[in-house]
mmCIF file of C-alpha atoms in Angstrom:
data_model
loop_
_atom_site.group_PDB
_atom_site.id
_atom_site.type_symbol
_atom_site.label_atom_id
_atom_site.label_comp_id
_atom_site.label_asym_id
_atom_site.label_seq_id
_atom_site.Cartn_x
_atom_site.Cartn_y
_atom_site.Cartn_z
ATOM 1 C CA MET E 1 -99.729 119.142 -74.005
ATOM 2 C CA ILE E 2 -97.999 117.005 -76.806
ATOM 3 C CA LEU E 3 -94.262 116.952 -76.253
ATOM 4 C CA ILE E 4 -92.211 116.579 -79.499
ATOM 5 C CA ILE E 5 -88.482 115.551 -79.272
ATOM 6 C CA LYS E 6 -86.545 116.856 -81.960
ATOM 7 C CA SER E 7 -84.005 114.065 -82.057
ATOM 8 C CA GLU E 8 -86.964 111.527 -82.716
ATOM 9 C CA LEU E 9 -87.986 113.458 -86.059
ATOM 10 C CA GLN E 10 -86.964 112.460 -89.422
ATOM 11 C CA ILE E 11 -87.306 113.674 -92.903
ATOM 12 C CA LYS E 12 -87.430 111.746 -95.852
ATOM 13 C CA PRO E 13 -88.912 111.609 -99.326
ATOM 14 C CA VAL E 14 -92.565 110.185 -99.264
ATOM 15 C CA GLU E 15 -94.561 108.890 -102.161
ATOM 16 C CA LYS E 16 -96.651 111.454 -104.121
ATOM 17 C CA GLU E 17 -99.842 109.765 -103.794
ATOM 18 C CA LEU E 18 -99.502 109.655 -99.882
ATOM 19 C CA ALA E 19 -98.201 113.161 -99.775
ATOM 20 C CA CYS E 20 -101.105 114.625 -101.902
ATOM 21 C CA GLU E 21 -103.553 112.690 -99.701
ATOM 22 C CA PHE E 22 -102.111 114.139 -96.537
ATOM 23 C CA ILE E 23 -102.169 117.776 -97.999
ATOM 24 C CA ARG E 24 -105.639 117.299 -99.230
ATOM 25 C CA THR E 25 -106.621 116.281 -95.834
ATOM 26 C CA TYR E 26 -104.891 118.843 -93.826
ATOM 27 C CA HIS E 27 -103.971 121.857 -95.830
ATOM 28 C CA TYR E 28 -106.452 124.829 -96.287
ATOM 29 C CA SER E 29 -105.899 124.719 -100.058
ATOM 30 C CA LYS E 30 -106.548 121.453 -101.860
ATOM 31 C CA ILE E 31 -105.130 122.604 -105.195
ATOM 32 C CA MET E 32 -101.726 121.189 -105.887
ATOM 33 C CA PRO E 33 -99.032 123.054 -107.544
ATOM 34 C CA ARG E 34 -98.015 121.747 -111.060
ATOM 35 C CA LEU E 35 -94.248 121.881 -110.823
ATOM 36 C CA CYS E 36 -93.354 119.608 -108.029
ATOM 37 C CA ARG E 37 -89.905 118.447 -107.530
ATOM 38 C CA TYR E 38 -89.851 116.672 -103.913
ATOM 39 C CA PHE E 39 -92.422 115.410 -101.568
ATOM 40 C CA LEU E 40 -91.004 115.140 -98.109
ATOM 41 C CA GLY E 41 -92.587 113.545 -95.129
ATOM 42 C CA ILE E 42 -91.710 114.324 -91.323
ATOM 43 C CA TYR E 43 -91.972 111.435 -89.338
ATOM 44 C CA ALA E 44 -91.727 110.479 -85.500
ATOM 45 C CA LYS E 45 -91.309 106.619 -84.813
ATOM 46 C CA LYS E 46 -92.862 105.900 -88.362
ATOM 47 C CA ARG E 47 -95.761 108.054 -87.671
ATOM 48 C CA LEU E 48 -96.368 110.823 -90.492
ATOM 49 C CA LEU E 49 -96.713 114.094 -88.654
ATOM 50 C CA GLY E 50 -96.420 116.509 -91.636
ATOM 51 C CA VAL E 51 -95.567 116.793 -95.396
ATOM 52 C CA VAL E 52 -93.585 119.454 -97.436
ATOM 53 C CA GLU E 53 -94.008 119.742 -101.214
ATOM 54 C CA LEU E 54 -90.947 121.549 -102.882
ATOM 55 C CA GLY E 55 -90.999 122.772 -106.552
ATOM 56 C CA TRP E 56 -91.579 126.133 -108.145
ATOM 57 C CA GLY E 57 -94.432 128.485 -108.988
ATOM 58 C CA THR E 58 -95.842 128.987 -112.538
ATOM 59 C CA GLN E 59 -92.937 131.138 -113.716
ATOM 60 C CA PRO E 60 -89.803 129.668 -111.849
ATOM 61 C CA LEU E 61 -87.093 131.779 -113.990
ATOM 62 C CA GLN E 62 -89.142 135.064 -113.757
ATOM 63 C CA THR E 63 -89.271 134.554 -109.859
ATOM 64 C CA ILE E 64 -85.632 134.142 -109.275
ATOM 65 C CA HIS E 65 -84.738 136.966 -111.476
ATOM 66 C CA LYS E 66 -87.244 139.328 -109.648
ATOM 67 C CA LEU E 67 -85.728 138.014 -106.412
ATOM 68 C CA PHE E 68 -82.093 138.782 -107.315
ATOM 69 C CA PRO E 69 -82.148 140.951 -110.469
ATOM 70 C CA GLN E 70 -78.481 141.911 -110.050
ATOM 71 C CA HIS E 71 -77.465 138.123 -110.440
ATOM 72 C CA SER E 72 -77.977 135.615 -113.334
ATOM 73 C CA LEU E 73 -79.403 132.836 -111.200
ATOM 74 C CA LYS E 74 -81.300 129.763 -112.491
ATOM 75 C CA THR E 75 -84.301 127.978 -111.658
ATOM 76 C CA THR E 76 -82.149 125.251 -110.256
ATOM 77 C CA ASP E 77 -80.721 127.604 -107.729
ATOM 78 C CA TYR E 78 -83.832 127.766 -105.607
ATOM 79 C CA LEU E 79 -86.849 125.698 -104.307
ATOM 80 C CA GLU E 80 -90.077 126.895 -103.191
ATOM 81 C CA ILE E 81 -92.295 125.535 -100.454
ATOM 82 C CA GLY E 82 -95.434 125.022 -102.306
ATOM 83 C CA LYS E 83 -97.375 123.198 -99.750
ATOM 84 C CA MET E 84 -96.536 122.559 -95.984
ATOM 85 C CA CYS E 85 -98.914 121.134 -93.389
ATOM 86 C CA PHE E 86 -99.040 119.118 -90.264
ATOM 87 C CA LEU E 87 -101.429 117.091 -88.190
ATOM 88 C CA PRO E 88 -103.745 119.343 -86.346
ATOM 89 C CA GLU E 89 -102.005 118.325 -83.000
ATOM 90 C CA MET E 90 -98.566 119.433 -84.144
ATOM 91 C CA ASN E 91 -99.926 122.986 -84.949
ATOM 92 C CA GLU E 92 -101.201 123.156 -81.460
ATOM 93 C CA THR E 93 -97.730 122.981 -80.180
ATOM 94 C CA HIS E 94 -96.670 126.266 -81.623
ATOM 95 C CA TYR E 95 -93.035 124.975 -82.220
ATOM 96 C CA PHE E 96 -93.203 122.056 -84.316
ATOM 97 C CA GLY E 97 -93.266 124.226 -87.611
ATOM 98 C CA SER E 98 -89.824 125.537 -86.567
ATOM 99 C CA MET E 99 -88.631 121.979 -86.051
ATOM 100 C CA ALA E 100 -90.006 120.907 -89.377
ATOM 101 C CA LEU E 101 -88.363 123.820 -91.238
ATOM 102 C CA SER E 102 -84.807 122.973 -89.344
ATOM 103 C CA LEU E 103 -85.137 119.633 -90.653
ATOM 104 C CA LEU E 104 -85.909 120.889 -94.318
ATOM 105 C CA ARG E 105 -83.116 123.168 -94.522
ATOM 106 C CA LYS E 106 -80.701 120.460 -93.340
ATOM 107 C CA TRP E 107 -82.214 118.116 -95.862
ATOM 108 C CA LEU E 108 -81.776 120.475 -98.600
ATOM 109 C CA GLN E 109 -78.240 121.292 -97.800
ATOM 110 C CA SER E 110 -77.233 117.541 -97.803
ATOM 111 C CA ASN E 111 -79.235 116.621 -100.822
ATOM 112 C CA THR E 112 -79.342 119.295 -103.280
ATOM 113 C CA GLU E 113 -77.286 122.122 -104.515
ATOM 114 C CA CYS E 114 -79.999 124.806 -103.891
ATOM 115 C CA LEU E 115 -78.890 128.173 -102.750
ATOM 116 C CA PHE E 116 -81.988 129.276 -101.528
ATOM 117 C CA LEU E 117 -85.349 127.976 -99.802
ATOM 118 C CA TYR E 118 -88.202 130.563 -100.885
ATOM 119 C CA THR E 119 -91.800 130.618 -99.773
ATOM 120 C CA LEU E 120 -94.705 132.776 -99.420
ATOM 121 C CA ALA E 121 -97.242 133.517 -96.567
ATOM 122 C CA ASP E 122 -100.782 133.889 -97.753
ATOM 123 C CA GLY E 123 -102.121 137.035 -96.390
ATOM 124 C CA ILE E 124 -105.572 136.295 -98.042
ATOM 125 C CA GLU E 125 -105.832 133.390 -95.598
ATOM 126 C CA GLY E 126 -104.801 135.724 -92.647
ATOM 127 C CA LYS E 127 -101.172 134.349 -92.644
ATOM 128 C CA CYS E 128 -98.269 136.811 -92.297
ATOM 129 C CA GLY E 129 -95.372 134.039 -91.875
ATOM 130 C CA TYR E 130 -94.942 133.747 -88.198
ATOM 131 C CA VAL E 131 -93.626 130.241 -88.438
ATOM 132 C CA TYR E 132 -90.943 131.548 -91.032
ATOM 133 C CA GLN E 133 -90.233 134.490 -88.760
ATOM 134 C CA ALA E 134 -89.614 132.215 -85.796
ATOM 135 C CA SER E 135 -87.319 130.217 -88.228
ATOM 136 C CA ASN E 136 -85.062 133.384 -88.939
ATOM 137 C CA PHE E 137 -86.077 133.613 -92.711
ATOM 138 C CA TYR E 138 -85.231 136.904 -94.246
ATOM 139 C CA TYR E 139 -88.185 138.910 -95.284
ATOM 140 C CA GLY E 140 -88.390 140.343 -98.580
ATOM 141 C CA GLY E 141 -91.579 142.508 -98.612
ATOM 142 C CA PHE E 142 -95.156 141.791 -100.018
ATOM 143 C CA PHE E 143 -96.921 142.037 -103.248
ATOM 144 C CA LYS E 144 -100.672 142.234 -103.977
ATOM 145 C CA THR E 145 -102.695 139.243 -105.140
ATOM 146 C CA SER E 146 -106.249 138.458 -105.950
ATOM 147 C CA VAL E 147 -108.674 135.439 -105.859
ATOM 148 C CA TYR E 148 -112.286 135.060 -106.663
ATOM 149 C CA ARG E 149 -115.049 133.917 -104.374
ATOM 150 C CA ASP E 150 -118.434 132.332 -105.209
ATOM 151 C CA LYS E 151 -120.961 134.398 -103.419
ATOM 152 C CA GLN E 152 -123.235 131.553 -102.826
ATOM 153 C CA THR E 153 -120.931 128.806 -101.814
ATOM 154 C CA PHE E 154 -117.928 130.709 -100.569
ATOM 155 C CA GLU E 155 -115.567 128.599 -102.788
ATOM 156 C CA LYS E 156 -112.144 130.141 -103.329
ATOM 157 C CA ILE E 157 -111.199 130.322 -106.844
ATOM 158 C CA HIS E 158 -107.676 130.856 -107.628
ATOM 159 C CA PRO E 159 -106.892 132.561 -110.992
ATOM 160 C CA ARG E 160 -104.966 129.538 -112.014
ATOM 161 C CA SER E 161 -108.123 127.515 -111.675
ATOM 162 C CA ALA E 162 -110.317 129.947 -113.578
ATOM 163 C CA ARG E 163 -109.442 129.045 -117.193
ATOM 164 C CA ILE E 164 -113.060 127.718 -117.971
ATOM 165 C CA LEU E 165 -114.510 131.038 -116.544
ATOM 166 C CA LEU E 166 -111.963 133.086 -118.439
ATOM 167 C CA GLU E 167 -112.817 131.420 -121.718
ATOM 168 C CA GLU E 168 -116.580 132.056 -120.729
ATOM 169 C CA ASN E 169 -116.072 135.494 -119.915
ATOM 170 C CA ALA E 170 -114.056 136.145 -123.336
ATOM 171 C CA LYS E 171 -117.145 134.758 -125.245
ATOM 172 C CA TRP E 172 -119.495 136.756 -123.220
ATOM 173 C CA ASP E 173 -117.592 139.884 -124.030
ATOM 174 C CA GLY E 174 -117.087 138.855 -127.589
ATOM 175 C CA VAL E 175 -113.139 139.132 -127.446
ATOM 176 C CA GLN E 176 -110.543 136.487 -128.059
ATOM 177 C CA LYS E 177 -109.027 136.295 -124.619
ATOM 178 C CA ARG E 178 -109.566 137.520 -121.075
ATOM 179 C CA ASN E 179 -106.738 137.225 -118.552
ATOM 180 C CA TRP E 180 -108.809 138.454 -115.501
ATOM 181 C CA LEU E 181 -112.508 137.946 -115.023
ATOM 182 C CA THR E 182 -114.368 141.275 -115.494
ATOM 183 C CA HIS E 183 -116.511 142.925 -113.025
ATOM 184 C CA GLU E 184 -119.589 142.700 -115.098
ATOM 185 C CA PHE E 185 -119.021 138.933 -115.960
ATOM 186 C CA CYS E 186 -118.237 138.326 -112.070
ATOM 187 C CA ASN E 187 -121.822 140.002 -111.079
ATOM 188 C CA TYR E 188 -123.477 137.849 -113.909
ATOM 189 C CA LYS E 189 -121.942 134.617 -112.351
ATOM 190 C CA GLY E 190 -122.315 135.681 -108.653
ATOM 191 C CA ILE E 191 -118.542 135.936 -107.997
ATOM 192 C CA GLU E 192 -116.387 138.302 -106.043
ATOM 193 C CA LYS E 193 -112.872 139.509 -106.621
ATOM 194 C CA ILE E 194 -110.844 139.794 -103.541
ATOM 195 C CA ASN E 195 -107.311 141.397 -102.909
ATOM 196 C CA GLY E 196 -104.822 140.702 -100.346
ATOM 197 C CA ARG E 197 -101.046 140.451 -99.672
ATOM 198 C CA MET E 198 -98.506 137.736 -100.282
ATOM 199 C CA PHE E 199 -95.534 138.124 -97.946
ATOM 200 C CA ARG E 200 -92.071 136.764 -99.249
ATOM 201 C CA TYR E 201 -89.583 134.893 -97.252
ATOM 202 C CA ILE E 202 -86.256 133.466 -98.019
ATOM 203 C CA TYR E 203 -83.587 131.422 -96.453
ATOM 204 C CA PRO E 204 -79.867 131.183 -97.563
ATOM 205 C CA LEU E 205 -78.678 127.497 -97.669
ATOM 206 C CA ASN E 206 -74.942 128.226 -97.728
ATOM 207 C CA PRO E 207 -72.280 130.988 -97.633
ATOM 208 C CA GLN E 208 -72.598 131.802 -101.332
ATOM 209 C CA ALA E 209 -76.192 132.335 -100.860
ATOM 210 C CA LYS E 210 -75.636 134.495 -97.825
ATOM 211 C CA ASN E 211 -73.118 136.748 -99.913
ATOM 212 C CA ILE E 212 -75.683 136.994 -102.661
ATOM 213 C CA LEU E 213 -78.327 138.045 -100.177
ATOM 214 C CA ALA E 214 -76.197 140.718 -98.656
ATOM 215 C CA ALA E 215 -76.252 142.719 -101.964
ATOM 216 C CA TYR E 216 -79.810 143.230 -101.418
ATOM 217 C CA PRO E 217 -80.939 145.315 -98.515
ATOM 218 C CA ILE E 218 -84.503 144.572 -98.999
ATOM 219 C CA TYR E 219 -83.932 141.194 -97.284
ATOM 220 C CA GLN E 220 -83.784 141.474 -93.533
ATOM 221 C CA HIS E 221 -84.561 139.960 -90.201
ATOM 222 C CA ARG E 222 -86.260 142.933 -88.729
ATOM 223 C CA ALA E 223 -89.391 144.604 -89.578
ATOM 224 C CA TYR E 224 -91.248 141.503 -89.902
ATOM 225 C CA PRO E 225 -95.141 141.874 -90.949
ATOM 226 C CA LYS E 226 -97.477 141.427 -88.164
ATOM 227 C CA GLU E 227 -101.324 141.108 -88.450
ATOM 228 C CA LYS E 228 -101.806 144.846 -88.847
ATOM 229 C CA GLU E 229 -100.264 144.497 -92.247
ATOM 230 C CA LEU E 230 -103.041 142.165 -93.361
ATOM 231 C CA ILE E 231 -105.335 144.070 -95.701
ATOM 232 C CA TRP E 232 -108.310 142.860 -97.791
ATOM 233 C CA GLU E 233 -110.271 144.681 -100.418
ATOM 234 C CA LYS E 234 -113.236 143.606 -102.547
ATOM 235 C CA ARG E 235 -114.122 144.918 -105.803
ATOM 236 C CA ILE E 236 -117.239 146.960 -106.259
ATOM 237 C CA ALA E 237 -116.885 148.216 -109.768
ATOM 238 C CA TYR E 238 -114.440 148.605 -112.319
ATOM 239 C CA ARG E 239 -110.991 149.325 -110.584
ATOM 240 C CA LYS E 240 -112.755 150.300 -107.563
ATOM 241 C CA TYR E 241 -112.333 148.382 -104.230
ATOM 242 C CA VAL E 242 -113.484 148.825 -100.686
ATOM 243 C CA ARG E 243 -111.785 147.432 -97.516
ATOM 244 C CA ILE E 244 -113.317 144.549 -95.856
ATOM 245 C CA PRO E 245 -112.659 142.096 -92.869
ATOM 246 C CA GLN E 246 -110.842 139.032 -93.415
ATOM 247 C CA PRO E 247 -112.877 136.937 -95.976
ATOM 248 C CA THR E 248 -113.893 133.275 -95.118
ATOM 249 C CA PHE E 249 -113.720 130.558 -97.708
ATOM 250 C CA ASN E 250 -115.647 127.035 -97.960
ATOM 251 C CA LYS E 251 -112.757 124.548 -98.406
ATOM 252 C CA ASP E 252 -115.338 121.770 -99.173
ATOM 253 C CA ALA E 253 -116.888 123.718 -102.106
ATOM 254 C CA HIS E 254 -115.385 122.775 -105.368
ATOM 255 C CA ASN E 255 -117.632 123.808 -108.269
ATOM 256 C CA TYR E 256 -114.988 125.303 -110.020
ATOM 257 C CA ASN E 257 -111.689 123.730 -108.882
ATOM 258 C CA SER E 258 -111.606 120.627 -111.045
ATOM 259 C CA GLN E 259 -108.533 119.254 -109.523
ATOM 260 C CA VAL E 260 -110.369 118.728 -106.286
ATOM 261 C CA VAL E 261 -113.352 117.367 -107.862
ATOM 262 C CA LEU E 262 -111.314 114.715 -109.845
ATOM 263 C CA HIS E 263 -109.556 113.924 -106.367
ATOM 264 C CA ASN E 264 -113.012 113.281 -104.686
ATOM 265 C CA GLN E 265 -114.084 111.199 -107.587
ATOM 266 C CA TYR E 266 -110.995 109.028 -107.139
ATOM 267 C CA LYS E 267 -111.518 108.557 -103.766
ATOM 268 C CA GLY E 268 -115.071 107.359 -104.098
ATOM 269 C CA SER E 269 -114.402 105.200 -106.870
#
């Protein structure tokens, strides 16, 4: 068994190119967030063991307002873990993730004025956030999320990566715009729509943040979600879904995810 000594670990900024290469090698999702603020590397004796990308989702201000509707917080009041991944042998320790999050919180407290560290556990991938639970994050409930999957290649298509498909769907239907792929168009293209859950976690980084958090009973340390809260549904008709087992995805298929295609072309050049 690998033994990691916490005092030997160090977290520090890492070059974007190195971080992205690490993430695309070891993270289950190869698509990088667009709003990235920090790339941090976790090292032990100069060996890179893990990478964390911090930034925001597609609607940062809307996110913080939804989290704390009674307060006038700003985008700069929080950072979101967009990507976090480690070397495979670090995952096998079952405690390295907690060490990494402890280092991350201390780095944020020393180097930023953020009030909160926010993150999501991806239930569609079978994750309910055990690493955040073990690190004493507050749980803030879940919301439904959707992805698409190519029936032939099992490629996972995130709605953010479906712009070209949405444009094609709109032309196919004779309308100006589509925000979601229609069931008929998906059948035509051989694509499935799958629903799952995303689980919210948040950590207060200073006393002010703790006081704000105390005003919202929804955030708690107890009643953490477990595997029984993981639910998946597949669309079978317009607004009709059936429960399915956990779906599988082919991480190496990238017919629709152009960001991965460009990355692979760059590596091969």
